[in-house]
Amino acid sequence: MARINLDHIRHAYTPAARASGDYALKEVHHEWKDGGAYALLGPSGCGKTTLLNIISGLIHPSDGRIEFDGVDVTNLPTQARNIAQVFQFPVVYDTMSVYDNLAFPLRNRHVPEDQVNKRVNEILDMIDLQPMARNQAQGLTADQKQKISLGRGLVRSDVNAILFDEPLTVIDPHMKWVLRSQLKRLHRRSGFTMVYVTHDQTEALTFADKVVVMYDGQIVQIGTPAELFERPSHTFVGYFIGSPGMNVMPAKVSGTTAIVGDQTVKLPGTPKLSGQSKIELGIRPEFLRLGREGMPVAVDKVEDIGRQKIVRAQFAGNPLSIVIPEDAEIPADPKVTFVPEGVGIFADSWRVGMEG
Ligand SMILES: Nc1ncnc2c1ncn2[C@@H]1O[C@H](COP(=O)(O)OP(=O)(O)OP(=O)(O)O)[C@@H](O)[C@H]1O
């Protein structure tokens, strides 16, 4: 397993790139822990695959270096990087049996046959294909073939990292859940460094220790699922993680208060602002209280989502989502209060620290 250093990496698909907007991947400078499980999460086109391909060696970055355990691998081709990869669609040898497909990466490296047998059987159990071990891959469903691809990615124990590019796309929803939990367990047991690309937040949050949220070619936050929820660093993280996402509204700050429209909201401290142009207040729907006290809101509609309700409302000229318990009553003249600890101030979309 390896620690992965992304040293001032940038990538543009056009050779004459100059402005920041020309780069599909803007500057990425991070160290990823040996044995960490990282999910690259973000919307289509934000640069996830570009970054994954730079790690695997399919793309040579326009700028910067990549190191595995301190060794510069920037100029090494994929085959020399000692990584396993699992792609969106199955890559299997149709004429081989399921067992031989799984054994292939090990036999290729001359692993003794008794160890091959032990490891392949472990993987067969994990992907639930033990009864089909001797079947030819040809006759299997897309779903089963993708399980073989996953198994092949996991079978070697000497790789620097395992890279997954949306590996569960073709897997049916129930099996998706099973495989996701198994991958997580396998990660804990094996200590593989894993990098997992997805645009599905549930997939990222269940699989990863650290979720790398990407937006417009940048990493906007790397954090545990709890950190992303409690302290989003960027309004995009607030909006993208959580359902519904964080409420964001234009604000003016004055000492320890924020002014939103004609209302004043108490802050947990004094935001450290330094001349940024766009100031916004962000609060998750879970940190709002609806009742008879507080500031006026106009309720548009109420959605029942099982154990909770989402109230869609208008507050000081802004749309506001509020999560309330299923059995909570909505008064005739509803008011809202903001839990101060849940209020964040964002300047030019980035969270600002607060004093006091
Ligand atoms: N081979 C290419 N040539 C030119 N531009 C490309 C190429 N591959 C990707 N891009 C552009 O680079 C940006 C990042 O794309 P990338 O595929 O890395 O995003 P992604 O987050 O993986 O998206 P998706 O989830 O749709 O795969 C996009 O604007 C895309 O159009």
mmCIF file of C-alpha atoms and ligand atoms in Angstrom:
data_model
loop_
_atom_site.group_PDB
_atom_site.id
_atom_site.type_symbol
_atom_site.label_atom_id
_atom_site.label_comp_id
_atom_site.label_asym_id
_atom_site.label_seq_id
_atom_site.Cartn_x
_atom_site.Cartn_y
_atom_site.Cartn_z
ATOM 1 C CA MET A 1 0.000 0.000 0.000
ATOM 2 C CA ALA A 2 1.137 3.533 -0.541
ATOM 3 C CA ARG A 3 0.774 7.121 0.566
ATOM 4 C CA ILE A 4 -0.180 9.231 -2.444
ATOM 5 C CA ASN A 5 1.237 12.738 -2.825
ATOM 6 C CA LEU A 6 -0.393 15.048 -5.321
ATOM 7 C CA ASP A 7 2.177 17.808 -5.625
ATOM 8 C CA HIS A 8 0.820 20.974 -7.294
ATOM 9 C CA ILE A 9 -1.000 18.953 -9.968
ATOM 10 C CA ARG A 10 -2.876 20.757 -12.750
ATOM 11 C CA HIS A 11 -4.233 19.470 -16.000
ATOM 12 C CA ALA A 12 -5.529 21.054 -19.198
ATOM 13 C CA TYR A 13 -6.648 19.107 -22.257
ATOM 14 C CA THR A 14 -5.642 22.043 -24.497
ATOM 15 C CA PRO A 15 -1.901 22.620 -24.891
ATOM 16 C CA ALA A 16 -2.149 26.438 -24.891
ATOM 17 C CA ALA A 17 -3.927 26.680 -21.501
ATOM 18 C CA ARG A 18 -3.170 29.830 -19.573
ATOM 19 C CA ALA A 19 -6.172 31.091 -17.618
ATOM 20 C CA SER A 20 -7.499 29.079 -14.685
ATOM 21 C CA GLY A 21 -10.695 28.355 -16.643
ATOM 22 C CA ASP A 22 -8.631 26.474 -19.283
ATOM 23 C CA TYR A 23 -7.754 23.765 -16.738
ATOM 24 C CA ALA A 24 -10.022 20.732 -16.328
ATOM 25 C CA LEU A 25 -8.147 20.195 -13.056
ATOM 26 C CA LYS A 26 -7.034 23.305 -11.199
ATOM 27 C CA GLU A 27 -4.272 23.094 -8.658
ATOM 28 C CA VAL A 28 -4.482 19.990 -6.457
ATOM 29 C CA HIS A 29 -1.948 19.757 -3.657
ATOM 30 C CA HIS A 30 -2.640 17.057 -1.086
ATOM 31 C CA GLU A 31 -1.211 14.032 0.652
ATOM 32 C CA TRP A 32 -3.455 10.980 0.886
ATOM 33 C CA LYS A 33 -2.746 8.593 3.716
ATOM 34 C CA ASP A 34 -1.381 5.106 3.241
ATOM 35 C CA GLY A 35 -4.347 2.783 3.715
ATOM 36 C CA GLY A 36 -6.965 5.535 3.436
ATOM 37 C CA ALA A 37 -10.326 5.045 1.709
ATOM 38 C CA TYR A 38 -11.007 8.167 -0.346
ATOM 39 C CA ALA A 39 -14.069 8.894 -2.450
ATOM 40 C CA LEU A 40 -13.862 11.523 -5.185
ATOM 41 C CA LEU A 41 -17.346 12.995 -5.234
ATOM 42 C CA GLY A 42 -18.772 15.671 -7.488
ATOM 43 C CA PRO A 43 -21.085 16.389 -10.404
ATOM 44 C CA SER A 44 -20.417 15.360 -13.976
ATOM 45 C CA GLY A 45 -17.501 17.241 -15.530
ATOM 46 C CA CYS A 46 -15.903 18.425 -12.255
ATOM 47 C CA GLY A 47 -12.626 16.585 -12.933
ATOM 48 C CA LYS A 48 -12.937 13.326 -10.952
ATOM 49 C CA THR A 49 -11.922 11.022 -13.798
ATOM 50 C CA THR A 50 -9.124 13.373 -14.833
ATOM 51 C CA LEU A 51 -7.661 13.179 -11.324
ATOM 52 C CA LEU A 52 -8.112 9.390 -11.139
ATOM 53 C CA ASN A 53 -6.410 8.978 -14.515
ATOM 54 C CA ILE A 54 -3.489 11.097 -13.338
ATOM 55 C CA ILE A 55 -3.105 8.775 -10.337
ATOM 56 C CA SER A 56 -3.316 5.670 -12.535
ATOM 57 C CA GLY A 57 -0.925 7.050 -15.165
ATOM 58 C CA LEU A 58 -3.414 7.144 -18.040
ATOM 59 C CA ILE A 59 -2.945 10.928 -18.118
ATOM 60 C CA HIS A 60 0.317 12.817 -17.686
ATOM 61 C CA PRO A 61 -0.520 16.032 -15.785
ATOM 62 C CA SER A 62 0.260 19.365 -17.469
ATOM 63 C CA ASP A 63 1.966 20.506 -14.246
ATOM 64 C CA GLY A 64 3.053 18.987 -10.958
ATOM 65 C CA ARG A 65 4.250 15.646 -9.680
ATOM 66 C CA ILE A 66 2.688 12.543 -8.231
ATOM 67 C CA GLU A 67 4.458 10.344 -5.708
ATOM 68 C CA PHE A 68 3.694 6.919 -4.241
ATOM 69 C CA ASP A 69 5.436 6.569 -0.863
ATOM 70 C CA GLY A 70 7.806 9.393 -1.742
ATOM 71 C CA VAL A 71 8.790 7.883 -5.114
ATOM 72 C CA ASP A 72 8.083 10.105 -8.115
ATOM 73 C CA VAL A 73 5.848 8.129 -10.499
ATOM 74 C CA THR A 74 4.785 11.070 -12.709
ATOM 75 C CA ASN A 75 6.544 9.654 -15.742
ATOM 76 C CA LEU A 76 5.779 5.991 -15.104
ATOM 77 C CA PRO A 77 3.157 4.259 -17.272
ATOM 78 C CA THR A 78 0.154 2.579 -15.642
ATOM 79 C CA GLN A 79 1.720 -0.924 -15.777
ATOM 80 C CA ALA A 80 4.726 0.263 -13.778
ATOM 81 C CA ARG A 81 2.656 1.847 -10.996
ATOM 82 C CA ASN A 82 1.514 -1.403 -9.403
ATOM 83 C CA ILE A 83 -2.115 -0.457 -9.017
ATOM 84 C CA ALA A 84 -5.384 -2.305 -9.530
ATOM 85 C CA GLN A 85 -8.244 -0.635 -11.359
ATOM 86 C CA VAL A 86 -11.962 -1.315 -11.553
ATOM 87 C CA PHE A 87 -13.882 0.511 -14.246
ATOM 88 C CA GLN A 88 -17.534 1.370 -14.762
ATOM 89 C CA PHE A 89 -18.098 -1.551 -17.125
ATOM 90 C CA PRO A 90 -16.881 -5.142 -16.721
ATOM 91 C CA VAL A 91 -13.469 -6.156 -18.004
ATOM 92 C CA VAL A 92 -13.402 -9.970 -17.965
ATOM 93 C CA TYR A 93 -12.009 -12.783 -20.101
ATOM 94 C CA ASP A 94 -15.139 -14.406 -21.527
ATOM 95 C CA THR A 95 -13.502 -17.720 -22.384
ATOM 96 C CA MET A 96 -12.089 -18.241 -18.878
ATOM 97 C CA SER A 97 -13.989 -19.541 -15.867
ATOM 98 C CA VAL A 98 -14.955 -17.183 -13.066
ATOM 99 C CA TYR A 99 -12.221 -18.782 -10.925
ATOM 100 C CA ASP A 100 -9.532 -18.356 -13.587
ATOM 101 C CA ASN A 101 -10.529 -14.746 -14.180
ATOM 102 C CA LEU A 102 -9.934 -14.041 -10.506
ATOM 103 C CA ALA A 103 -6.740 -16.082 -10.404
ATOM 104 C CA PHE A 104 -5.305 -14.348 -13.463
ATOM 105 C CA PRO A 105 -3.662 -11.315 -11.784
ATOM 106 C CA LEU A 106 -2.034 -13.638 -9.226
ATOM 107 C CA ARG A 107 -0.832 -16.311 -11.673
ATOM 108 C CA ASN A 108 0.533 -13.502 -13.822
ATOM 109 C CA ARG A 109 2.801 -12.632 -10.909
ATOM 110 C CA HIS A 110 3.735 -16.263 -10.269
ATOM 111 C CA VAL A 111 1.969 -16.488 -6.917
ATOM 112 C CA PRO A 112 2.096 -20.163 -5.709
ATOM 113 C CA GLU A 113 -1.075 -22.077 -6.608
ATOM 114 C CA ASP A 114 -2.067 -22.831 -2.967
ATOM 115 C CA GLN A 115 -2.060 -19.096 -2.185
ATOM 116 C CA VAL A 116 -3.972 -18.389 -5.404
ATOM 117 C CA ASN A 117 -6.594 -20.882 -4.318
ATOM 118 C CA LYS A 118 -6.931 -19.401 -0.831
ATOM 119 C CA ARG A 119 -7.215 -15.825 -2.058
ATOM 120 C CA VAL A 120 -9.585 -16.581 -4.966
ATOM 121 C CA ASN A 121 -11.905 -18.460 -2.620
ATOM 122 C CA GLU A 122 -11.982 -15.519 -0.218
ATOM 123 C CA ILE A 123 -12.922 -13.202 -3.087
ATOM 124 C CA LEU A 124 -15.516 -15.660 -4.466
ATOM 125 C CA ASP A 125 -17.231 -15.638 -1.063
ATOM 126 C CA MET A 126 -17.109 -11.900 -0.897
ATOM 127 C CA ILE A 127 -18.673 -11.295 -4.302
ATOM 128 C CA ASP A 128 -21.110 -14.145 -3.816
ATOM 129 C CA LEU A 129 -20.035 -16.112 -6.897
ATOM 130 C CA GLN A 130 -18.750 -19.281 -5.203
ATOM 131 C CA PRO A 131 -21.464 -21.477 -6.818
ATOM 132 C CA MET A 132 -20.418 -20.253 -10.260
ATOM 133 C CA ALA A 133 -16.662 -20.555 -9.785
ATOM 134 C CA ARG A 134 -16.272 -23.127 -12.578
ATOM 135 C CA ASN A 135 -18.701 -21.460 -15.033
ATOM 136 C CA GLN A 136 -17.362 -19.683 -18.085
ATOM 137 C CA ALA A 137 -17.654 -15.917 -17.714
ATOM 138 C CA GLN A 138 -19.300 -15.694 -21.128
ATOM 139 C CA GLY A 139 -22.754 -16.772 -19.940
ATOM 140 C CA LEU A 140 -22.948 -14.422 -16.961
ATOM 141 C CA THR A 141 -25.065 -11.286 -16.593
ATOM 142 C CA ALA A 142 -23.487 -7.798 -16.742
ATOM 143 C CA ASP A 143 -24.012 -7.561 -13.014
ATOM 144 C CA GLN A 144 -22.139 -10.812 -12.330
ATOM 145 C CA LYS A 145 -19.363 -9.857 -14.735
ATOM 146 C CA GLN A 146 -18.891 -6.571 -12.907
ATOM 147 C CA LYS A 147 -18.570 -8.507 -9.669
ATOM 148 C CA ILE A 148 -15.708 -10.427 -11.278
ATOM 149 C CA SER A 149 -14.078 -7.108 -12.256
ATOM 150 C CA LEU A 150 -14.399 -5.948 -8.652
ATOM 151 C CA GLY A 151 -12.972 -9.231 -7.428
ATOM 152 C CA ARG A 152 -10.042 -8.967 -9.825
ATOM 153 C CA GLY A 153 -9.346 -5.474 -8.485
ATOM 154 C CA LEU A 154 -9.254 -6.797 -4.940
ATOM 155 C CA VAL A 155 -7.460 -10.107 -5.377
ATOM 156 C CA ARG A 156 -3.841 -8.937 -5.169
ATOM 157 C CA SER A 157 -2.508 -7.971 -1.780
ATOM 158 C CA ASP A 158 0.672 -6.225 -2.986
ATOM 159 C CA VAL A 159 -0.739 -3.254 -4.904
ATOM 160 C CA ASN A 160 0.053 0.396 -4.131
ATOM 161 C CA ALA A 161 -3.603 1.372 -4.476
ATOM 162 C CA ILE A 162 -6.937 0.224 -5.856
ATOM 163 C CA LEU A 163 -8.744 2.736 -8.050
ATOM 164 C CA PHE A 164 -12.470 2.430 -8.674
ATOM 165 C CA ASP A 165 -14.211 4.489 -11.367
ATOM 166 C CA GLU A 166 -17.987 4.398 -10.668
ATOM 167 C CA PRO A 167 -17.761 0.607 -10.280
ATOM 168 C CA LEU A 168 -21.349 0.003 -9.194
ATOM 169 C CA THR A 169 -23.115 1.673 -12.137
ATOM 170 C CA VAL A 170 -24.261 -1.619 -13.692
ATOM 171 C CA ILE A 171 -25.011 -3.371 -10.394
ATOM 172 C CA ASP A 172 -28.656 -3.662 -9.333
ATOM 173 C CA PRO A 173 -29.687 -1.468 -6.356
ATOM 174 C CA HIS A 174 -29.864 -4.200 -3.703
ATOM 175 C CA MET A 175 -26.504 -5.719 -4.661
ATOM 176 C CA LYS A 176 -25.031 -2.207 -4.762
ATOM 177 C CA TRP A 177 -25.774 -1.830 -1.089
ATOM 178 C CA VAL A 178 -24.280 -5.245 -0.295
ATOM 179 C CA LEU A 179 -21.105 -4.669 -2.307
ATOM 180 C CA ARG A 180 -20.605 -1.200 -0.872
ATOM 181 C CA SER A 181 -20.691 -2.547 2.669
ATOM 182 C CA GLN A 182 -18.406 -5.439 1.712
ATOM 183 C CA LEU A 183 -15.897 -3.065 0.132
ATOM 184 C CA LYS A 184 -15.892 -1.010 3.302
ATOM 185 C CA ARG A 185 -15.315 -4.114 5.429
ATOM 186 C CA LEU A 186 -12.602 -5.322 3.093
ATOM 187 C CA HIS A 187 -10.911 -1.963 3.328
ATOM 188 C CA ARG A 188 -10.876 -2.121 7.125
ATOM 189 C CA ARG A 189 -9.461 -5.638 7.059
ATOM 190 C CA SER A 190 -6.896 -5.223 4.327
ATOM 191 C CA GLY A 191 -5.656 -1.654 4.749
ATOM 192 C CA PHE A 192 -5.568 -1.069 0.982
ATOM 193 C CA THR A 193 -5.288 2.555 -0.151
ATOM 194 C CA MET A 194 -8.506 2.956 -2.117
ATOM 195 C CA VAL A 195 -9.673 5.791 -4.354
ATOM 196 C CA TYR A 196 -13.282 5.584 -5.442
ATOM 197 C CA VAL A 197 -14.888 7.913 -8.003
ATOM 198 C CA THR A 198 -18.613 8.514 -7.788
ATOM 199 C CA HIS A 199 -21.211 11.210 -8.265
ATOM 200 C CA ASP A 200 -23.515 9.506 -5.751
ATOM 201 C CA GLN A 201 -23.258 10.958 -2.244
ATOM 202 C CA THR A 202 -24.663 7.851 -0.525
ATOM 203 C CA GLU A 203 -22.022 5.732 -2.201
ATOM 204 C CA ALA A 204 -19.252 8.153 -1.197
ATOM 205 C CA LEU A 205 -20.434 8.614 2.371
ATOM 206 C CA THR A 206 -20.837 4.891 3.084
ATOM 207 C CA PHE A 207 -17.575 3.835 1.479
ATOM 208 C CA ALA A 208 -15.032 6.488 2.400
ATOM 209 C CA ASP A 209 -13.178 7.572 5.541
ATOM 210 C CA LYS A 210 -12.471 10.802 3.702
ATOM 211 C CA VAL A 211 -14.661 12.264 0.998
ATOM 212 C CA VAL A 212 -12.896 14.501 -1.525
ATOM 213 C CA VAL A 213 -15.543 16.880 -2.842
ATOM 214 C CA MET A 214 -14.756 18.304 -6.271
ATOM 215 C CA TYR A 215 -16.399 21.199 -8.041
ATOM 216 C CA ASP A 216 -15.401 22.928 -11.242
ATOM 217 C CA GLY A 217 -11.931 21.347 -11.433
ATOM 218 C CA GLN A 218 -11.074 21.979 -7.798
ATOM 219 C CA ILE A 219 -11.066 20.032 -4.556
ATOM 220 C CA VAL A 220 -13.331 22.161 -2.383
ATOM 221 C CA GLN A 221 -13.112 20.021 0.756
ATOM 222 C CA ILE A 222 -11.626 16.775 2.030
ATOM 223 C CA GLY A 223 -13.372 15.573 5.132
ATOM 224 C CA THR A 224 -15.142 12.842 7.011
ATOM 225 C CA PRO A 225 -18.856 12.582 6.263
ATOM 226 C CA ALA A 226 -19.549 14.313 9.621
ATOM 227 C CA GLU A 227 -17.175 17.199 8.836
ATOM 228 C CA LEU A 228 -18.787 17.752 5.450
ATOM 229 C CA PHE A 229 -22.158 17.867 7.104
ATOM 230 C CA GLU A 230 -21.275 19.974 10.126
ATOM 231 C CA ARG A 231 -18.721 22.385 8.671
ATOM 232 C CA PRO A 232 -18.900 22.593 4.895
ATOM 233 C CA SER A 233 -15.913 24.668 3.689
ATOM 234 C CA HIS A 234 -17.666 25.832 0.551
ATOM 235 C CA THR A 235 -21.290 26.581 -0.296
ATOM 236 C CA PHE A 236 -21.131 23.858 -2.960
ATOM 237 C CA VAL A 237 -20.384 21.228 -0.281
ATOM 238 C CA GLY A 238 -23.306 22.524 1.747
ATOM 239 C CA TYR A 239 -25.574 22.261 -1.223
ATOM 240 C CA PHE A 240 -24.271 18.937 -2.611
ATOM 241 C CA ILE A 241 -24.053 16.965 0.653
ATOM 242 C CA GLY A 242 -27.265 16.479 2.575
ATOM 243 C CA SER A 243 -30.838 16.214 1.468
ATOM 244 C CA PRO A 244 -32.125 18.846 1.304
ATOM 245 C CA GLY A 245 -28.843 20.756 1.041
ATOM 246 C CA MET A 246 -27.763 23.764 3.080
ATOM 247 C CA ASN A 247 -29.798 26.969 2.833
ATOM 248 C CA VAL A 248 -27.648 29.773 1.427
ATOM 249 C CA MET A 249 -28.780 33.388 1.366
ATOM 250 C CA PRO A 250 -27.197 36.792 0.728
ATOM 251 C CA ALA A 251 -26.247 38.549 3.958
ATOM 252 C CA LYS A 252 -24.468 41.539 5.449
ATOM 253 C CA VAL A 253 -22.355 41.078 8.528
ATOM 254 C CA SER A 254 -22.168 43.494 11.433
ATOM 255 C CA GLY A 255 -20.091 42.298 14.377
ATOM 256 C CA THR A 256 -21.699 39.134 15.724
ATOM 257 C CA THR A 257 -24.879 39.476 13.696
ATOM 258 C CA ALA A 258 -25.846 38.901 10.082
ATOM 259 C CA ILE A 259 -28.544 40.877 8.329
ATOM 260 C CA VAL A 260 -30.658 38.872 5.892
ATOM 261 C CA GLY A 261 -33.244 41.046 4.131
ATOM 262 C CA ASP A 262 -35.051 42.799 6.981
ATOM 263 C CA GLN A 263 -34.069 40.207 9.614
ATOM 264 C CA THR A 264 -31.148 39.921 12.013
ATOM 265 C CA VAL A 265 -29.516 36.563 12.746
ATOM 266 C CA LYS A 266 -27.204 35.944 15.725
ATOM 267 C CA LEU A 267 -23.813 34.454 14.828
ATOM 268 C CA PRO A 268 -21.646 32.179 17.004
ATOM 269 C CA GLY A 269 -18.736 34.704 16.738
ATOM 270 C CA THR A 270 -17.341 37.566 14.661
ATOM 271 C CA PRO A 271 -16.564 36.499 11.088
ATOM 272 C CA LYS A 272 -13.032 37.348 9.959
ATOM 273 C CA LEU A 273 -13.814 39.131 6.710
ATOM 274 C CA SER A 274 -11.275 40.943 4.585
ATOM 275 C CA GLY A 275 -12.913 42.769 1.708
ATOM 276 C CA GLN A 276 -14.540 39.823 -0.135
ATOM 277 C CA SER A 277 -17.366 40.844 -2.429
ATOM 278 C CA LYS A 278 -20.054 38.185 -1.996
ATOM 279 C CA ILE A 279 -21.154 37.459 1.583
ATOM 280 C CA GLU A 280 -23.661 34.688 2.273
ATOM 281 C CA LEU A 281 -25.139 33.030 5.306
ATOM 282 C CA GLY A 282 -25.447 29.239 5.235
ATOM 283 C CA ILE A 283 -27.462 27.035 7.573
ATOM 284 C CA ARG A 284 -28.518 23.430 7.201
ATOM 285 C CA PRO A 285 -32.265 22.694 7.426
ATOM 286 C CA GLU A 286 -31.543 20.585 10.534
ATOM 287 C CA PHE A 287 -30.311 23.694 12.450
ATOM 288 C CA LEU A 288 -33.555 25.626 12.030
ATOM 289 C CA ARG A 289 -36.425 25.500 14.547
ATOM 290 C CA LEU A 290 -40.011 26.173 13.571
ATOM 291 C CA GLY A 291 -42.487 27.347 16.214
ATOM 292 C CA ARG A 292 -44.292 30.341 17.679
ATOM 293 C CA GLU A 293 -41.102 32.268 18.562
ATOM 294 C CA GLY A 294 -38.584 33.868 16.256
ATOM 295 C CA MET A 295 -38.659 35.488 12.836
ATOM 296 C CA PRO A 296 -41.615 35.233 10.452
ATOM 297 C CA VAL A 297 -41.660 32.646 7.664
ATOM 298 C CA ALA A 298 -44.281 31.886 5.032
ATOM 299 C CA VAL A 299 -44.754 28.151 4.499
ATOM 300 C CA ASP A 300 -45.114 27.122 0.824
ATOM 301 C CA LYS A 301 -45.423 23.362 1.277
ATOM 302 C CA VAL A 302 -44.627 20.454 3.572
ATOM 303 C CA GLU A 303 -43.066 17.182 2.352
ATOM 304 C CA ASP A 304 -43.342 14.049 4.472
ATOM 305 C CA ILE A 305 -40.145 11.996 4.257
ATOM 306 C CA GLY A 306 -40.911 9.325 6.848
ATOM 307 C CA ARG A 307 -39.533 10.153 10.286
ATOM 308 C CA GLN A 308 -39.202 13.826 9.405
ATOM 309 C CA LYS A 309 -40.920 16.537 7.421
ATOM 310 C CA ILE A 310 -39.337 19.101 5.146
ATOM 311 C CA VAL A 311 -40.980 22.484 5.313
ATOM 312 C CA ARG A 312 -40.378 24.627 2.237
ATOM 313 C CA ALA A 313 -40.803 28.260 3.184
ATOM 314 C CA GLN A 314 -39.895 31.862 2.388
ATOM 315 C CA PHE A 315 -37.758 33.822 4.810
ATOM 316 C CA ALA A 316 -36.820 37.494 4.322
ATOM 317 C CA GLY A 317 -37.136 37.129 0.557
ATOM 318 C CA ASN A 318 -35.218 33.814 0.371
ATOM 319 C CA PRO A 319 -36.341 30.217 -0.020
ATOM 320 C CA LEU A 320 -35.708 28.254 3.169
ATOM 321 C CA SER A 321 -35.933 24.503 3.846
ATOM 322 C CA ILE A 322 -36.529 23.446 7.443
ATOM 323 C CA VAL A 323 -36.415 19.855 8.735
ATOM 324 C CA ILE A 324 -38.842 19.158 11.571
ATOM 325 C CA PRO A 325 -39.824 15.948 13.398
ATOM 326 C CA GLU A 326 -42.669 13.983 11.829
ATOM 327 C CA ASP A 327 -45.057 14.735 14.692
ATOM 328 C CA ALA A 328 -44.193 18.453 15.029
ATOM 329 C CA GLU A 329 -47.027 20.889 14.531
ATOM 330 C CA ILE A 330 -46.775 23.894 12.286
ATOM 331 C CA PRO A 331 -48.441 26.886 13.985
ATOM 332 C CA ALA A 332 -50.828 29.144 12.079
ATOM 333 C CA ASP A 333 -48.390 32.048 12.307
ATOM 334 C CA PRO A 334 -45.059 30.179 12.020
ATOM 335 C CA LYS A 335 -41.737 31.644 13.125
ATOM 336 C CA VAL A 336 -38.208 30.375 12.691
ATOM 337 C CA THR A 337 -35.105 30.501 14.878
ATOM 338 C CA PHE A 338 -31.555 29.795 13.728
ATOM 339 C CA VAL A 339 -29.408 27.641 16.043
ATOM 340 C CA PRO A 340 -26.287 29.891 16.258
ATOM 341 C CA GLU A 341 -23.798 26.965 16.205
ATOM 342 C CA GLY A 342 -25.235 25.873 12.879
ATOM 343 C CA VAL A 343 -24.823 29.258 11.179
ATOM 344 C CA GLY A 344 -21.858 29.738 8.828
ATOM 345 C CA ILE A 345 -20.733 32.822 6.947
ATOM 346 C CA PHE A 346 -19.309 32.334 3.456
ATOM 347 C CA ALA A 347 -17.297 34.938 1.575
ATOM 348 C CA ASP A 348 -17.028 34.404 -2.179
ATOM 349 C CA SER A 349 -18.436 30.903 -1.517
ATOM 350 C CA TRP A 350 -15.760 29.885 1.057
ATOM 351 C CA ARG A 351 -16.493 29.520 4.771
ATOM 352 C CA VAL A 352 -14.844 32.178 6.907
ATOM 353 C CA GLY A 353 -13.525 31.569 10.406
ATOM 354 C CA MET A 354 -15.069 33.343 13.371
ATOM 355 C CA GLU A 355 -13.503 34.907 16.462
ATOM 356 C CA GLY A 356 -14.945 34.700 19.938
HETATM 357 N N1 LIG B 1 -10.142 13.831 -23.447
HETATM 358 C C1 LIG B 1 -10.644 15.036 -23.183
HETATM 359 N N2 LIG B 1 -10.433 16.082 -24.007
HETATM 360 C C2 LIG B 1 -10.921 17.305 -23.738
HETATM 361 N N3 LIG B 1 -11.625 17.606 -22.619
HETATM 362 C C3 LIG B 1 -11.863 16.617 -21.756
HETATM 363 C C4 LIG B 1 -11.381 15.284 -21.979
HETATM 364 N N4 LIG B 1 -11.766 14.506 -20.930
HETATM 365 C C5 LIG B 1 -12.448 15.332 -20.097
HETATM 366 N N5 LIG B 1 -12.510 16.580 -20.592
HETATM 367 C C6 LIG B 1 -13.143 17.741 -19.929
HETATM 368 O O1 LIG B 1 -12.530 17.923 -18.663
HETATM 369 C C7 LIG B 1 -13.492 18.254 -17.652
HETATM 370 C C8 LIG B 1 -13.420 17.247 -16.524
HETATM 371 O O2 LIG B 1 -13.868 15.981 -17.034
HETATM 372 P P1 LIG B 1 -13.831 14.628 -16.166
HETATM 373 O O3 LIG B 1 -14.206 13.508 -17.088
HETATM 374 O O4 LIG B 1 -12.544 14.531 -15.436
HETATM 375 O O5 LIG B 1 -15.003 14.913 -15.132
HETATM 376 P P2 LIG B 1 -15.819 13.885 -14.231
HETATM 377 O O6 LIG B 1 -16.047 14.620 -12.951
HETATM 378 O O7 LIG B 1 -15.118 12.596 -14.155
HETATM 379 O O8 LIG B 1 -17.173 13.744 -15.016
HETATM 380 P P3 LIG B 1 -18.085 12.426 -15.268
HETATM 381 O O9 LIG B 1 -18.708 12.111 -13.939
HETATM 382 O O10 LIG B 1 -19.084 12.910 -16.280
HETATM 383 O O11 LIG B 1 -17.169 11.373 -15.779
HETATM 384 C C9 LIG B 1 -14.839 18.312 -18.374
HETATM 385 O O12 LIG B 1 -15.089 19.659 -18.699
HETATM 386 C C10 LIG B 1 -14.611 17.487 -19.628
HETATM 387 O O13 LIG B 1 -15.435 17.942 -20.676
#
